[in-house]
């Protein structure tokens, strides 16, 4: 009887072990191989947990997976790649086929005259600000107090994973996310051109960049790994380098409005512009296509857009679209300990420093920025016709993003 029990126990243990091995090695893209080719050394504030430390705090299953995957890391971390031997060569300028890019244009200047920033101190300050307000019990906003386990899978769809280099990027629309997604595609080799991975970010067509099937994101883990998905997420969050880029919240709203409502966009016209024009401009019998609407001079005003954001009915019907959803709702900065916080206002310097820290600066360059990017100096003009009460309500709606990421309160817009 004892031998039979031991045999059954052995079979169960072997089965569990084999299941875990299958989970780890299942993905032929390498989604759990933990190829950490970086030696990211971020500035730490006292008490901060660095990637890969404090393993004893993990649950038993997480600890087992961590040890198993760490052994895989040791075997694979020295694998050479031809793609990392030389700086990317290719076209120096993009082929502009998208109206939005055509309108904006690219800034191809090298910006050699810009003052160099003390990036290490800058990162310390940005991370300290974020952690202090996340820990400040007197500063509250929706979802702040929930844990990572409380975040629904569908809210993790902005966390893009590159297992080849051990990187997690939370993308924020209207904050250079198109080009950062291009960078992630090159690093992860997740998209092929005639059987060969892309080497130059700007060679990647825009329609492929925003195709969700192109990227491995956290919300897809459940379909791949089932009940082990959260365990794997937590391990990757501890082992990988996590970064995001942010922007002045009001300027981001202006940029979203410009690109989605001042340019012809059929999808946004039908989903958002028609309801806005009906609710806030009292239009009826609106054209069904954006071409007809623009031809008839029917466009959403910035005032319409602000009313839509402030209308309590809006989110009762559907959550904010990602282009104007708050960063704290997209990237969960109080639940995820980001290693690097970049800002669009210092994009060129931040991007160069991050690629250097990731040790991929010889593999690629960050694509150039738009030359007529929406600027903070435009705020006064854009908000001039917006009533003071609306501006104050709008600030409260985006206050967490201002405070967490160190953007000053726009006092000039909030007072008479």
Coordinates of N, CA and C in Angstrom, one line a residue, residues 179-301:
X179 N 6.6 55.1 -32.1 CA 8.0 54.8 -32.3 C 8.6 53.9 -31.2
X180 N 8.0 54.0 -30.0 CA 8.5 53.0 -29.0 C 8.0 51.6 -29.3
X181 N 6.8 51.5 -29.9 CA 6.4 50.2 -30.3 C 7.2 49.6 -31.4
X182 N 7.6 50.5 -32.3 CA 8.6 50.1 -33.4 C 9.9 49.6 -32.8
X183 N 10.4 50.3 -31.8 CA 11.6 49.8 -31.1 C 11.4 48.4 -30.5
X184 N 10.3 48.2 -29.8 CA 10.0 46.9 -29.2 C 9.9 45.8 -30.2
X185 N 9.3 46.1 -31.4 CA 9.2 45.1 -32.5 C 10.6 44.7 -32.9
X186 N 11.5 45.7 -33.1 CA 12.9 45.4 -33.5 C 13.6 44.6 -32.5
X187 N 13.5 44.9 -31.2 CA 14.1 44.2 -30.1 C 13.6 42.8 -30.0
X188 N 12.3 42.6 -30.1 CA 11.7 41.3 -29.8 C 11.7 40.4 -31.1
X189 N 12.0 41.1 -32.2 CA 11.9 40.4 -33.5 C 10.5 39.7 -33.7
X190 N 9.5 40.4 -33.3 CA 8.1 39.9 -33.3 C 7.5 40.0 -34.7
X191 N 8.1 40.7 -35.6 CA 7.5 41.0 -36.9 C 8.6 40.8 -38.0
X192 N 8.2 40.0 -39.0 CA 9.2 39.7 -40.1 C 8.8 40.4 -41.4
X193 N 9.8 40.8 -42.2 CA 9.7 41.4 -43.5 C 10.3 40.4 -44.5
X194 N 9.5 39.7 -45.2 CA 10.0 38.6 -46.1 C 10.9 37.6 -45.4
X195 N 10.4 37.2 -44.2 CA 11.1 36.2 -43.5 C 12.3 36.7 -42.6
X196 N 12.6 38.0 -42.7 CA 13.7 38.6 -41.9 C 13.2 39.6 -40.9
X197 N 13.6 39.6 -39.7 CA 13.1 40.6 -38.7 C 13.5 42.0 -39.1
X198 N 12.7 42.9 -38.8 CA 13.0 44.3 -39.1 C 14.2 44.8 -38.2
X199 N 15.0 45.6 -38.9 CA 16.2 46.1 -38.2 C 16.1 47.6 -37.9
X200 N 15.4 48.3 -38.8 CA 15.2 49.8 -38.7 C 13.8 50.1 -38.3
X201 N 13.6 50.7 -37.1 CA 12.2 50.9 -36.6 C 11.3 51.6 -37.6
X202 N 11.9 52.6 -38.4 CA 11.1 53.4 -39.3 C 10.7 52.6 -40.5
X203 N 11.3 51.5 -40.7 CA 10.8 50.6 -41.9 C 9.5 49.9 -41.6
X204 N 9.1 49.9 -40.3 CA 7.9 49.1 -40.0 C 6.7 49.9 -40.3
X205 N 5.8 49.4 -41.1 CA 4.6 50.2 -41.5 C 3.7 50.5 -40.3
X206 N 3.1 51.7 -40.3 CA 2.3 52.1 -39.1 C 1.2 51.2 -38.8
X207 N 0.5 50.6 -39.9 CA -0.6 49.7 -39.6 C -0.2 48.4 -38.9
X208 N 1.1 48.0 -39.0 CA 1.5 46.8 -38.3 C 1.9 47.2 -36.9
X209 N 2.4 48.4 -36.7 CA 2.8 48.9 -35.4 C 1.7 48.8 -34.3
X210 N 0.5 49.2 -34.8 CA -0.6 49.3 -33.8 C -1.5 48.0 -33.9
X211 N -1.1 47.0 -34.6 CA -1.9 45.8 -34.7 C -1.6 45.0 -33.4
X212 N -2.6 44.7 -32.6 CA -2.4 44.1 -31.3 C -1.7 42.7 -31.4
X213 N -1.9 42.0 -32.5 CA -1.3 40.7 -32.7 C 0.2 40.8 -32.8
X214 N 0.7 42.0 -33.1 CA 2.2 42.1 -33.3 C 2.9 42.0 -31.9
X215 N 2.3 42.4 -30.8 CA 3.0 42.5 -29.6 C 2.5 41.4 -28.6
X216 N 3.4 41.0 -27.7 CA 3.1 40.2 -26.6 C 2.8 41.1 -25.4
X217 N 1.6 41.1 -24.9 CA 1.2 41.9 -23.8 C 0.7 41.1 -22.6
X218 N 0.7 41.7 -21.5 CA 0.3 40.9 -20.3 C -1.1 40.3 -20.3
X219 N -2.0 41.0 -21.0 CA -3.4 40.5 -21.0 C -3.5 39.2 -21.8
X220 N -2.5 38.9 -22.6 CA -2.5 37.6 -23.4 C -2.0 36.4 -22.6
X221 N -1.4 36.7 -21.4 CA -0.8 35.6 -20.7 C -1.8 34.6 -20.2
X222 N -3.0 35.0 -19.9 CA -4.0 34.0 -19.4 C -4.3 33.0 -20.5
X223 N -4.4 33.4 -21.7 CA -4.6 32.4 -22.8 C -3.5 31.4 -23.0
X224 N -2.3 31.9 -22.7 CA -1.1 31.1 -22.9 C -0.8 30.2 -21.7
X225 N -0.9 30.8 -20.5 CA -0.4 30.1 -19.3 C -1.5 29.8 -18.2
X226 N -2.7 30.2 -18.5 CA -3.8 29.9 -17.6 C -3.5 30.4 -16.2
X227 N -3.8 29.5 -15.2 CA -3.7 30.0 -13.8 C -2.3 30.4 -13.3
X228 N -1.2 30.0 -14.1 CA 0.1 30.4 -13.8 C 0.5 31.8 -14.4
X229 N -0.5 32.4 -15.1 CA -0.1 33.7 -15.8 C 0.3 34.8 -14.8
X230 N -0.4 34.9 -13.7 CA 0.0 36.0 -12.7 C 1.3 35.7 -12.1
X231 N 1.6 34.4 -11.8 CA 2.9 34.1 -11.3 C 4.0 34.5 -12.3
X232 N 3.9 34.2 -13.5 CA 4.9 34.6 -14.5 C 5.0 36.1 -14.7
X233 N 3.8 36.8 -14.6 CA 3.9 38.3 -14.7 C 4.7 38.9 -13.6
X234 N 4.5 38.4 -12.3 CA 5.2 38.9 -11.2 C 6.7 38.7 -11.3
X235 N 7.1 37.5 -11.8 CA 8.5 37.2 -11.9 C 9.1 38.1 -13.0
X236 N 8.4 38.3 -14.1 CA 8.9 39.2 -15.1 C 9.0 40.6 -14.6
X237 N 8.0 41.0 -13.8 CA 8.1 42.4 -13.3 C 9.2 42.6 -12.4
X238 N 9.7 41.5 -11.7 CA 10.9 41.6 -10.8 C 12.2 41.5 -11.6
X239 N 12.2 40.7 -12.6 CA 13.4 40.4 -13.4 C 13.7 41.4 -14.5
X240 N 12.6 41.9 -15.1 CA 12.8 42.7 -16.3 C 12.9 44.2 -16.0
X241 N 13.4 45.0 -17.0 CA 13.5 46.4 -16.9 C 12.2 47.0 -17.4
X242 N 11.5 47.8 -16.6 CA 10.2 48.3 -16.9 C 10.3 49.8 -17.1
X243 N 9.7 50.3 -18.2 CA 9.7 51.7 -18.5 C 8.4 52.2 -19.1
X244 N 8.2 53.5 -19.0 CA 7.1 54.2 -19.6 C 7.5 55.6 -19.9
X245 N 6.8 56.2 -20.8 CA 7.0 57.6 -21.1 C 5.7 58.4 -20.9
X246 N 5.8 59.6 -20.3 CA 4.6 60.3 -20.0 C 4.7 61.7 -20.6
X247 N 3.7 62.5 -20.4 CA 3.6 63.8 -21.0 C 2.7 64.7 -20.1
X248 N 2.8 66.0 -20.2 CA 1.9 67.0 -19.6 C 0.5 66.6 -19.9
X249 N -0.4 66.2 -18.9 CA -1.7 65.7 -19.2 C -2.6 66.6 -20.1
X250 N -2.6 67.9 -19.9 CA -3.4 68.8 -20.7 C -2.8 68.8 -22.2
X251 N -1.5 68.8 -22.3 CA -0.9 68.9 -23.7 C -1.3 67.6 -24.4
X252 N -1.2 66.5 -23.6 CA -1.6 65.2 -24.2 C -3.0 65.2 -24.8
X253 N -4.0 65.8 -24.0 CA -5.3 65.9 -24.5 C -5.5 66.7 -25.7
X254 N -4.7 67.8 -25.8 CA -4.7 68.7 -27.0 C -4.2 67.8 -28.2
X255 N -3.1 67.1 -28.0 CA -2.6 66.3 -29.1 C -3.6 65.2 -29.5
X256 N -4.3 64.6 -28.5 CA -5.3 63.6 -28.9 C -6.4 64.2 -29.7
X257 N -6.8 65.3 -29.3 CA -7.9 66.0 -30.1 C -7.5 66.3 -31.5
X258 N -6.2 66.9 -31.6 CA -5.7 67.2 -33.0 C -5.7 66.0 -33.9
X259 N -5.1 64.9 -33.4 CA -4.9 63.8 -34.3 C -6.2 63.0 -34.6
X260 N -7.1 63.0 -33.6 CA -8.3 62.2 -33.8 C -9.6 62.9 -34.3
X261 N -9.6 64.2 -34.2 CA -10.8 65.0 -34.6 C -10.5 66.1 -35.6
X262 N -9.2 66.6 -35.7 CA -8.9 67.6 -36.7 C -8.5 66.9 -38.0
X263 N -8.0 65.7 -37.9 CA -7.7 64.9 -39.1 C -8.8 63.9 -39.4
X264 N -9.0 63.5 -40.6 CA -10.1 62.6 -40.9 C -9.8 61.2 -40.4
X265 N -10.7 60.7 -39.6 CA -10.5 59.4 -39.0 C -11.9 58.8 -38.9
X266 N -12.2 57.8 -39.8 CA -13.5 57.3 -39.9 C -14.0 56.6 -38.6
X267 N -13.1 55.8 -38.0 CA -13.5 55.1 -36.8 C -13.8 56.1 -35.7
X268 N -13.0 57.1 -35.5 CA -13.2 58.0 -34.4 C -14.4 58.9 -34.7
X269 N -14.6 59.2 -36.0 CA -15.8 60.0 -36.3 C -17.1 59.3 -35.9
X270 N -17.2 58.0 -36.3 CA -18.4 57.2 -36.0 C -18.6 56.9 -34.5
X271 N -17.5 56.6 -33.8 CA -17.6 56.2 -32.4 C -17.7 57.3 -31.5
X272 N -17.1 58.4 -31.8 CA -17.0 59.5 -30.8 C -17.5 60.9 -31.4
X273 N -17.1 61.2 -32.6 CA -17.5 62.5 -33.1 C -19.0 62.7 -33.2
X274 N -19.7 61.7 -33.8 CA -21.1 61.8 -34.0 C -21.9 62.0 -32.7
X275 N -21.6 61.2 -31.6 CA -22.3 61.4 -30.3 C -21.9 62.8 -29.7
X276 N -20.7 63.2 -29.9 CA -20.3 64.6 -29.4 C -21.1 65.7 -30.1
X277 N -21.2 65.6 -31.4 CA -21.9 66.6 -32.2 C -23.4 66.6 -31.8
X278 N -23.9 65.5 -31.6 CA -25.3 65.4 -31.3 C -25.6 65.9 -29.8
X279 N -24.8 65.5 -28.9 CA -25.0 65.9 -27.5 C -24.6 67.3 -27.2
X280 N -23.5 67.8 -27.7 CA -23.0 69.1 -27.3 C -23.1 70.2 -28.3
X281 N -23.5 69.9 -29.6 CA -23.6 70.9 -30.6 C -25.0 70.9 -31.2
X282 N -25.9 70.0 -30.7 CA -27.3 69.9 -31.1 C -27.5 69.7 -32.6
X283 N -26.6 68.9 -33.2 CA -26.7 68.5 -34.6 C -27.6 67.2 -34.7
X284 N -28.3 67.2 -35.8 CA -29.1 66.0 -36.1 C -28.9 65.6 -37.5
X285 N -29.2 64.3 -37.8 CA -29.1 63.8 -39.2 C -27.7 64.0 -39.7
X286 N -26.7 63.7 -38.9 CA -25.3 63.8 -39.3 C -24.9 62.9 -40.4
X287 N -24.0 63.3 -41.3 CA -23.5 62.4 -42.3 C -22.9 61.1 -41.7
X288 N -22.9 60.0 -42.4 CA -22.4 58.7 -41.9 C -20.9 58.6 -42.1
X289 N -20.3 59.4 -42.9 CA -18.9 59.3 -43.2 C -18.2 60.5 -42.8
X290 N -16.9 60.4 -42.5 CA -16.1 61.6 -42.1 C -15.9 62.5 -43.2
X291 N -15.7 62.0 -44.4 CA -15.5 62.8 -45.6 C -16.7 63.8 -45.8
X292 N -17.9 63.2 -45.7 CA -19.1 64.1 -45.9 C -19.2 65.1 -44.8
X293 N -18.9 64.7 -43.6 CA -18.9 65.6 -42.4 C -17.9 66.8 -42.6
X294 N -16.7 66.4 -42.9 CA -15.7 67.5 -43.1 C -16.0 68.4 -44.3
X295 N -16.6 67.8 -45.3 CA -17.0 68.6 -46.5 C -18.1 69.6 -46.1
X296 N -19.0 69.2 -45.2 CA -20.1 70.1 -44.8 C -19.6 71.0 -43.6
X297 N -18.4 70.9 -43.2 CA -17.9 71.8 -42.1 C -18.3 71.3 -40.8
X298 N -18.7 70.0 -40.6 CA -19.1 69.5 -39.3 C -17.9 68.8 -38.6
X299 N -17.4 69.5 -37.7 CA -16.2 69.0 -36.9 C -16.5 69.2 -35.5
X300 N -15.9 68.3 -34.7 CA -16.0 68.4 -33.2 C -15.1 69.6 -32.8
X301 N -15.6 70.4 -31.9 CA -14.8 71.5 -31.4 C -14.1 71.0 -30.1

